[in-house]
Short mmCIF file of C-alpha atoms in Angstrom, two decimals:
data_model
loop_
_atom_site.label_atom_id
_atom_site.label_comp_id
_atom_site.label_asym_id
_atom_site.label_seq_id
_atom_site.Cartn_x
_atom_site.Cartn_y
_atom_site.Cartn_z
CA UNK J 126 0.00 0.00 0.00
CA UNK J 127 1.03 3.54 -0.24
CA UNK J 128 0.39 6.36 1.64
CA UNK J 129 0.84 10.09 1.79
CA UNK J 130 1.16 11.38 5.15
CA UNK J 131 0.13 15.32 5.21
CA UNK J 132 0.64 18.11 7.76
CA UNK J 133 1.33 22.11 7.16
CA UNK J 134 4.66 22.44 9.63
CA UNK J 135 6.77 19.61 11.78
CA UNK J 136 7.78 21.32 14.65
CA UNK J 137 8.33 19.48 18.11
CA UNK J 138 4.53 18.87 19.07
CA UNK J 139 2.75 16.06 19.66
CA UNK J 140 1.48 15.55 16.59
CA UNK J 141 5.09 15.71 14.86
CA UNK J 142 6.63 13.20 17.34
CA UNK J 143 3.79 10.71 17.04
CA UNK J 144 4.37 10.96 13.43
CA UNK J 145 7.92 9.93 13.49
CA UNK J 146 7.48 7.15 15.47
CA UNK J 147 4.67 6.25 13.23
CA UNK J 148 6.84 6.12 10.36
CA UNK J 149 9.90 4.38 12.15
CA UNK J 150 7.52 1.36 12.88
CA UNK J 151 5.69 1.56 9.86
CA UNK J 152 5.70 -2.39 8.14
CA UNK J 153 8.36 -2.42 5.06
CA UNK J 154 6.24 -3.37 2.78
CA UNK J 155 4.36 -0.29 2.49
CA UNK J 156 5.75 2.64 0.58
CA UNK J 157 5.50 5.90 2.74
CA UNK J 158 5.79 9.63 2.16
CA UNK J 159 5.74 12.47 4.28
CA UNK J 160 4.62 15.59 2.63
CA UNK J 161 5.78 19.09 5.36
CA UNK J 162 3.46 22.05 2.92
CA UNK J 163 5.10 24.83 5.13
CA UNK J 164 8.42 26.23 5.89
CA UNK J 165 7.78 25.43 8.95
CA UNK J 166 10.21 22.40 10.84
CA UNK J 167 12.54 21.09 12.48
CA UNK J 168 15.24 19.48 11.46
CA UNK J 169 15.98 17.54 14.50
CA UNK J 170 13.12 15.55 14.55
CA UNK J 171 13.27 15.23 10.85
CA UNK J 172 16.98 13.66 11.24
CA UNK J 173 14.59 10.85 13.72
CA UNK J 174 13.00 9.61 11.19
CA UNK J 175 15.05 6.32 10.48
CA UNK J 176 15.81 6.58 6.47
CA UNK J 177 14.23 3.29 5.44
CA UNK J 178 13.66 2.90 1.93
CA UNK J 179 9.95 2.71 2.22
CA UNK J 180 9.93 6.51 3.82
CA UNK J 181 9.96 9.24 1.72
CA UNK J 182 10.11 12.83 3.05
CA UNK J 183 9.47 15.82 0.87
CA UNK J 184 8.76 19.42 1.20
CA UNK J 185 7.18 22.49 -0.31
CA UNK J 186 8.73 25.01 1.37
CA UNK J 187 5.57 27.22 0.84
CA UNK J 188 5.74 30.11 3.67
CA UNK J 189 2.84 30.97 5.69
CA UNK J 190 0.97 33.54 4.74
CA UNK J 191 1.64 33.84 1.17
CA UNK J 192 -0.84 31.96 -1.78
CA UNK J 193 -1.57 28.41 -2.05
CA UNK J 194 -2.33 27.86 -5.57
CA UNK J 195 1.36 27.73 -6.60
CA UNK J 196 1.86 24.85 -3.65
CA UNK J 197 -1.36 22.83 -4.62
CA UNK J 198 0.01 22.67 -7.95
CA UNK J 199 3.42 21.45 -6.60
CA UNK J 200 1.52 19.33 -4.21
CA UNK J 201 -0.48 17.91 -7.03
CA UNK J 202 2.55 16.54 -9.13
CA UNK J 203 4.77 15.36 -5.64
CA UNK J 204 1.45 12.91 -5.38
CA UNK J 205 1.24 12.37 -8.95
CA UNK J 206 4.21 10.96 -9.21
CA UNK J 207 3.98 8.71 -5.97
CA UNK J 208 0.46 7.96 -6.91
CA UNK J 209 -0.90 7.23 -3.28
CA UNK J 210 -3.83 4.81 -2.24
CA UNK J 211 -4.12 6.91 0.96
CA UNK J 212 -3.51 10.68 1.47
CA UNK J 213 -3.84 10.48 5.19
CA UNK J 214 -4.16 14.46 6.57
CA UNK J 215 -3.14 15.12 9.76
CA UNK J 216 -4.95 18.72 9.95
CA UNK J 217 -8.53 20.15 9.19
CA UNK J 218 -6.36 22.95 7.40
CA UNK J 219 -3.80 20.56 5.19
CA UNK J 220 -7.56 18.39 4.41
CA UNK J 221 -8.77 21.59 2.97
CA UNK J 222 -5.20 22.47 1.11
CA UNK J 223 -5.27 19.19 -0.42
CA UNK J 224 -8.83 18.32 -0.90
CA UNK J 225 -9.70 19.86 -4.37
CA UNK J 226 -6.88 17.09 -5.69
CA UNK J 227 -10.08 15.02 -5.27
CA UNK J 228 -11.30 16.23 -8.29
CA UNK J 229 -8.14 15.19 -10.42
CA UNK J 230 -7.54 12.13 -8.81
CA UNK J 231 -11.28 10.22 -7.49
CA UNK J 232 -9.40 6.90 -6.73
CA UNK J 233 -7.10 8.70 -4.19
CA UNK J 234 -8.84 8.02 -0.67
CA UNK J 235 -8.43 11.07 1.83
CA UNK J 236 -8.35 9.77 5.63
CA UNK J 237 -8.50 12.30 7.97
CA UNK J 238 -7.37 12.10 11.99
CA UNK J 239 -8.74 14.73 14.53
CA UNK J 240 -6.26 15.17 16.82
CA UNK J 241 -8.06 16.72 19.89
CA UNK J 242 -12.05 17.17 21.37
CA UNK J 243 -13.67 20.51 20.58
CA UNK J 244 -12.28 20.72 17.04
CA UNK J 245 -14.64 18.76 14.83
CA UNK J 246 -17.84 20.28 16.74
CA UNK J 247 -16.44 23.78 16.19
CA UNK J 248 -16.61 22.85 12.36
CA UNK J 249 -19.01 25.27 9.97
CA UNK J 250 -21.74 23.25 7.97
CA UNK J 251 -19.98 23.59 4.86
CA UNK J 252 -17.06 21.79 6.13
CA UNK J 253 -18.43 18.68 7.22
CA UNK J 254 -19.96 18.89 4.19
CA UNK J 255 -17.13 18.75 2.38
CA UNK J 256 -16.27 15.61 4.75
CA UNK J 257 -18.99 13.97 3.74
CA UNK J 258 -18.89 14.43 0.18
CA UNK J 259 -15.07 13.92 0.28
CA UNK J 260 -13.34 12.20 2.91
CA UNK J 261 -13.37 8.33 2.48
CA UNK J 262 -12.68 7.48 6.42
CA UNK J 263 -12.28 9.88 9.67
CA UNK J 264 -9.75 8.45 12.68
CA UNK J 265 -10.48 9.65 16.40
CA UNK J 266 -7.90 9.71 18.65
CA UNK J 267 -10.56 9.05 21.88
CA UNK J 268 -13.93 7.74 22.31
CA UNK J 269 -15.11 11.33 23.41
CA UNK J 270 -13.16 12.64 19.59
CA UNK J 271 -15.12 10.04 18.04
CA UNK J 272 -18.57 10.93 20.13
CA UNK J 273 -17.80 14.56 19.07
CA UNK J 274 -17.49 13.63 15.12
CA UNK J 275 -20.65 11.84 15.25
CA UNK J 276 -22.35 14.03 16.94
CA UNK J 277 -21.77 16.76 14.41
CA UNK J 278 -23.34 14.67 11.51
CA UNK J 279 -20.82 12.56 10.27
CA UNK J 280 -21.36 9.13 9.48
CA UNK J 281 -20.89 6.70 12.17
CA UNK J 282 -20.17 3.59 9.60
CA UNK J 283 -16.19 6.06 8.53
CA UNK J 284 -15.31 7.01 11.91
CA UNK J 285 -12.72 4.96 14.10
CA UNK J 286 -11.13 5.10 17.28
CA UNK J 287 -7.14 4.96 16.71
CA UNK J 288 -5.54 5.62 19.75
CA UNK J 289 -2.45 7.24 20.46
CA UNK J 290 0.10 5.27 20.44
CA UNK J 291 3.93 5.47 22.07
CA UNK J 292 7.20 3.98 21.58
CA UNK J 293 8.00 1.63 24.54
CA UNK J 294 11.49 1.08 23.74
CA UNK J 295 12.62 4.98 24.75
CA UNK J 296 11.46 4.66 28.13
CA UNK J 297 13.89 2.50 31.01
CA UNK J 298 15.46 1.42 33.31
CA UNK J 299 13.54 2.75 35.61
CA UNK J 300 14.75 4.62 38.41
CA UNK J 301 14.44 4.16 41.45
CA UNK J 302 12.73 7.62 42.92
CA UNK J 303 12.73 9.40 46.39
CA UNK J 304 16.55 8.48 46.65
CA UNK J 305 18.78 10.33 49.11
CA UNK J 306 18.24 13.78 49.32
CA UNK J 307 17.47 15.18 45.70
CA UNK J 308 14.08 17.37 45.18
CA UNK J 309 10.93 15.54 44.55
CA UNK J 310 10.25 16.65 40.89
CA UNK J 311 6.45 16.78 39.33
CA UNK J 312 6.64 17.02 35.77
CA UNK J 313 3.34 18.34 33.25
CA UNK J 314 4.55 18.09 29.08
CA UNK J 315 2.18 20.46 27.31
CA UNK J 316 2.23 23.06 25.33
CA UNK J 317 2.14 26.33 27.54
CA UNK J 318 -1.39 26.65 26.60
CA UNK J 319 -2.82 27.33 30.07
CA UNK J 320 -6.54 28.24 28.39
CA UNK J 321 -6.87 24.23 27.96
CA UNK J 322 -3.94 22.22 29.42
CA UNK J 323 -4.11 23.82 32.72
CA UNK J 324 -0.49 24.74 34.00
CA UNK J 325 -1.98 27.70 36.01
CA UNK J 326 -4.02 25.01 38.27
CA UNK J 327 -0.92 23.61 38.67
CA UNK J 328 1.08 26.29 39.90
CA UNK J 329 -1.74 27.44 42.41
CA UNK J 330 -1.60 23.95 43.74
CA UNK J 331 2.13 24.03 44.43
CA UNK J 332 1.76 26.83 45.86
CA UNK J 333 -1.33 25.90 48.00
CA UNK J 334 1.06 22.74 48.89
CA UNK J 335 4.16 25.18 49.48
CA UNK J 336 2.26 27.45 52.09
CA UNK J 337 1.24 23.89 54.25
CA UNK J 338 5.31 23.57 54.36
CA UNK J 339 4.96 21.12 51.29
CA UNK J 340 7.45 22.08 48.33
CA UNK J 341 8.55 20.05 45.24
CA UNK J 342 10.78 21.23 42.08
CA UNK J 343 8.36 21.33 39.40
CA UNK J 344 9.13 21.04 35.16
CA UNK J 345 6.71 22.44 32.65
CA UNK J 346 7.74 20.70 29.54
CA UNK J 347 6.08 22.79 26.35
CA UNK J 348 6.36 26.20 24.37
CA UNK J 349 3.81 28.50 24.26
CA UNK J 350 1.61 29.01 20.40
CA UNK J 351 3.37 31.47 18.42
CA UNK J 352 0.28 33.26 18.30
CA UNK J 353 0.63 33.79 22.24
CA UNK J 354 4.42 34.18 23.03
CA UNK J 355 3.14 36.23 26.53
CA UNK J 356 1.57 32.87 27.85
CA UNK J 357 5.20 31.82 29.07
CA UNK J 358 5.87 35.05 31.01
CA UNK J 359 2.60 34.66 32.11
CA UNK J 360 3.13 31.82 34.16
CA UNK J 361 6.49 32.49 35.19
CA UNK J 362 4.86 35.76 36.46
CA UNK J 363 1.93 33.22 38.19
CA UNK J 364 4.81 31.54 40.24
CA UNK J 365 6.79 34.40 41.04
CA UNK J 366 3.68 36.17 42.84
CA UNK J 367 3.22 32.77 44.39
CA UNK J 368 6.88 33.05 45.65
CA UNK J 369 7.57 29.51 43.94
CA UNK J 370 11.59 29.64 43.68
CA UNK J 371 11.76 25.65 41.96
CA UNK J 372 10.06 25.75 39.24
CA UNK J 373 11.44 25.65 35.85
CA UNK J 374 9.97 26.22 32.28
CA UNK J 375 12.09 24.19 30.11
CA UNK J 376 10.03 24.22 26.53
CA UNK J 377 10.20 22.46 24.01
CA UNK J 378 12.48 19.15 24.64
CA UNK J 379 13.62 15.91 22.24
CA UNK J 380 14.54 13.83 25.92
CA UNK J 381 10.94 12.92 27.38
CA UNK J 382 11.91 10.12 28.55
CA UNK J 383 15.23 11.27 30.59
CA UNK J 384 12.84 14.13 31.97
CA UNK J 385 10.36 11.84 32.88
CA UNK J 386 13.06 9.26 34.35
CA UNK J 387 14.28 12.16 36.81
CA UNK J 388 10.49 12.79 37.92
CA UNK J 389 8.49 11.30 40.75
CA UNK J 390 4.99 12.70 39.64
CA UNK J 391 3.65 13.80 36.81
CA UNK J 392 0.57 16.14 36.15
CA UNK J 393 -1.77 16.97 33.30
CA UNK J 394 -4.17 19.30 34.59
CA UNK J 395 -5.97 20.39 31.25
CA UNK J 396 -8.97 22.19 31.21
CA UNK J 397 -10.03 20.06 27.95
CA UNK J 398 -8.04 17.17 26.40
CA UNK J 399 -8.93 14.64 23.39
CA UNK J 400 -6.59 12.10 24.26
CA UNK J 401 -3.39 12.95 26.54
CA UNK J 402 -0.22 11.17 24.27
CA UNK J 403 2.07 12.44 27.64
CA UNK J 404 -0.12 10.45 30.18
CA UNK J 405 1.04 6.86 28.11
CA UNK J 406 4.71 8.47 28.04
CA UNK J 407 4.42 8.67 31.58
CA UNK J 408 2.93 5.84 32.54
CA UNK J 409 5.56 3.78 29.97
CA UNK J 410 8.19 5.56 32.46
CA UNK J 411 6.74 3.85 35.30
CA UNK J 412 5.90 7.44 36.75
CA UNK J 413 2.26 7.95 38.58
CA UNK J 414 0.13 9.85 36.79
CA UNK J 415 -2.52 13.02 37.73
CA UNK J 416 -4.52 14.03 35.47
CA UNK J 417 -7.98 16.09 35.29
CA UNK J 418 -10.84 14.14 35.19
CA UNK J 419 -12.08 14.93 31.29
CA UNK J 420 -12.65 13.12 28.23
CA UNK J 421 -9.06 11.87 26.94
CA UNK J 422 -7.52 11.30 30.43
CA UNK J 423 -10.87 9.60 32.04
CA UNK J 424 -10.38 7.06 29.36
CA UNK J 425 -6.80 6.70 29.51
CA UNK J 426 -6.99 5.93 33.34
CA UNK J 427 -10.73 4.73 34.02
CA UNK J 428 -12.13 5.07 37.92
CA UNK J 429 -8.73 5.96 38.96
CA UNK J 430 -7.16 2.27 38.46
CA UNK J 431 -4.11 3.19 36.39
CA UNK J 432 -3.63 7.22 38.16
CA UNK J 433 -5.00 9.81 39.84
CA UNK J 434 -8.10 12.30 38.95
CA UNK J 435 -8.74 15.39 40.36
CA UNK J 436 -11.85 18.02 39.16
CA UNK J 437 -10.47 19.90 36.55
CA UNK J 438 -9.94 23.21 37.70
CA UNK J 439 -10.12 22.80 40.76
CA UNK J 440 -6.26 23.54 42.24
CA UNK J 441 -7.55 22.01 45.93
CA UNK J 442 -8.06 18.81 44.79
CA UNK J 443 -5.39 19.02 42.35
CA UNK J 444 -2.66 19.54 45.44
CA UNK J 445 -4.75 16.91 47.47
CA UNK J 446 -3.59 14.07 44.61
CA UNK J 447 0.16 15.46 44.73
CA UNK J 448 0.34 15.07 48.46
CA UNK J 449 -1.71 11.51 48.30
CA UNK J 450 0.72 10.40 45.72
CA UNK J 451 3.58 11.34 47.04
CA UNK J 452 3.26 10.23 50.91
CA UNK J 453 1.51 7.00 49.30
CA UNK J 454 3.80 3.89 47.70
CA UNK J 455 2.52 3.52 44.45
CA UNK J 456 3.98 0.91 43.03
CA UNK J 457 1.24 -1.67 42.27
CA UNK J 458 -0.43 1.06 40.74
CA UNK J 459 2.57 2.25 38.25
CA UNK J 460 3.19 -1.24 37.85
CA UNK J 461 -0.40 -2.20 36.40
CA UNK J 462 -0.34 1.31 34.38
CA UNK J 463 3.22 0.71 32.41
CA UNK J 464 1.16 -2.70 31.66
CA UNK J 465 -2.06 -0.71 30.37
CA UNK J 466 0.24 1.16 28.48
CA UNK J 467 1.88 -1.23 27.04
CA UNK J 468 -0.78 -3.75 25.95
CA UNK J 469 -3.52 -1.11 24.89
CA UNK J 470 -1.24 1.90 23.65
CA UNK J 471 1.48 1.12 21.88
CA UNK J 472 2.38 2.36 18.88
CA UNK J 473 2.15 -1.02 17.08
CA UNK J 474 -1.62 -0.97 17.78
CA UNK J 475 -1.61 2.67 16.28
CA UNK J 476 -0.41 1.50 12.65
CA UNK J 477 -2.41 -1.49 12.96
CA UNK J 478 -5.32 0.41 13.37
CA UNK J 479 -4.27 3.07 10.52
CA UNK J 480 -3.50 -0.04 8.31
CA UNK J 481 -6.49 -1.63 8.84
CA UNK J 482 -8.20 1.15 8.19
CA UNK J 483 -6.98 2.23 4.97
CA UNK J 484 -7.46 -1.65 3.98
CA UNK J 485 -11.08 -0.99 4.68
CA UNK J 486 -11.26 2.44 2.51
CA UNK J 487 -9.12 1.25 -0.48
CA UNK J 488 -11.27 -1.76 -0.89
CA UNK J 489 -14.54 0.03 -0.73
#
């Protein structure tokens, strides 16, 4: 089989790093390429992309802002020439840059993953029109992405749940934590996007901790959007009123899994979340995991069986769950999560789901 993978920039997000190990486990016998439209990446975690023969990765150097005709036609004879069974789209956006190749080229099958909750439902009419008419097969990252897709008119019979899935071989050994006299460290890996992933409950919970004589280093993993570069001074301003003198804002990093390795907690205290990619990191890293009780996380870690939930938004119960975890020995728990993880997110299971469904699409 072959198939086009498509997304506008490849910086260090999520998205981008699921991709490349995505690619690196991809099956040989499929021929892949990897189309970056913008001038937008980085090089870095291009270079991880193991250079198998059956990976391809190509770009179109088309900077943002200026027209896209010139780049559809470029895109439109890059595709030509690998002629793809699957263009798989990785963005609403790069789906509607791509989508009028539909036109030239009816036996190419667009797939399309939504990456997050509260993305397909904020969709105009028109759009999911355009799905409908136009997009063979929809992947949801979640049961509460997929509820959301369906929900907004889309038909049930092309949606399916892929989750997530991470590389188990970058995490471990595992070390052994609360050793001699080093910090306790809590770790949260999101983008500095404190509107929906929460870092703001998180620092009023330290600090909520820190005034009961509690205090722990903390690492906030994550740059803020472009769009909002203040967000980062924002929170460093949030700590600093808070008197927090341990906490560091490290952005955007290639070593998860050392980070994680050096960490005794870690938190995801989103506001909102589709899925939660850094909760299975974690949890592969034998660390316990806290998390807000919404959509993604809730499934990831069910009545509290494989972490901790706390209200989201509410920074009490969010410092209650630090302090619980770390007075409490948690090792049954981690131990049964890194197993979750491992049997139910892995990134195997993620191509085999993509696989399976683009067997399903092509032969339709």
């Amino acid at each position: 089989m072959r198939v086009a993978h498509l997304v506008f920039s490849f910086n260090s997000g999520g998205i981008e790093h699921l991709l490349v190990d995505a690619l690196n486990y991809w099956p040989i016998q499929d021929e892949l390429l990897l189309c970056i439209v913008n001038d937008s990446f980085d090089q870095t975690l291009i270079d991880s992309i193991c250079k198998h023969r059956n990976v391809n990765i190509e770009f179109l150097h088309r900077r943002q802002g200026s027209g896209k005709l010139p780049y559809l036609k470029k895109l439109n004879a890059l595709l030509s020439r690998f002629r793809p069974d699957v263009v798989h789209c990785h963005s609403n956006n790069v789906l509607l840059f791509s989508l009028p190749l539909k036109f030239l080229h009816p036996r190419w099958k667009f797939v399309y993953t939504v990456h997050d909750t509260n993305i397909y439902n904020r969709l105009s009419h028109v759009n999911i029109a355009l799905h409908k008419l136009f997009v063979s097969h929809i992947t949801a990252i979640s049961k509460s992405v997929y509820q959301n897709i369906v929900d907004s008119g889309f038909p049930e019979s092309r949606v399916t749940v892929v989750h997530n899935g991470v590389d188990p071989s970058k995490f471990g050994p595992h070390k052994e934590r609360h050793d001699g006299n080093e910090p306790r460290t809590i770790i949260c890996v999101a983008r500095l996007l404190p509107e929906k992933k929460g870092q703001d409950i998180l620092i009023d919970a330290l600090a909520e901790l820190a005034r009961g004589g509690e205090t722990y280093r903390c690492l906030f993993v994550g740059a803020a959007p472009a769009e909002h570069p203040e967000y980062r001074q924002q929170l460093i301003d949030r700590a600093g009123e808070h008197q927090l003198s341990d906490v560091e804002f490290l952005g955007n990093r290639n070593d998860i899994p050392h980070l994680l390795a050096q960490s005794d907690a870690f938190v995801l205290p989103s506001r909102y979340e589709g899925f939660g990619i850094s909760i299975i990191e974690a949890m592969m890293a034998k660390v316990p995991v806290i998390a807000s009780a919404v959509d993604g996380p809730k499934e990831i870690i069910g009545d509290n069986t494989y972490g901790v939930l706390f209200e989201s938004g509410d920074s009490g119960q969010l410092a209650s769950a630090i302090h619980h975890v770390m007075v409490t020995d948690n090792q049954a728990m981690v131990e049964t999560a890194y197993r979750h993880a491992l049997d139910d997110f892995s990134i195997d299971a993620m191509v085999d789901g993509f696989r399976a469904v683009y067997r399903t699409t092509v032969g339709r």
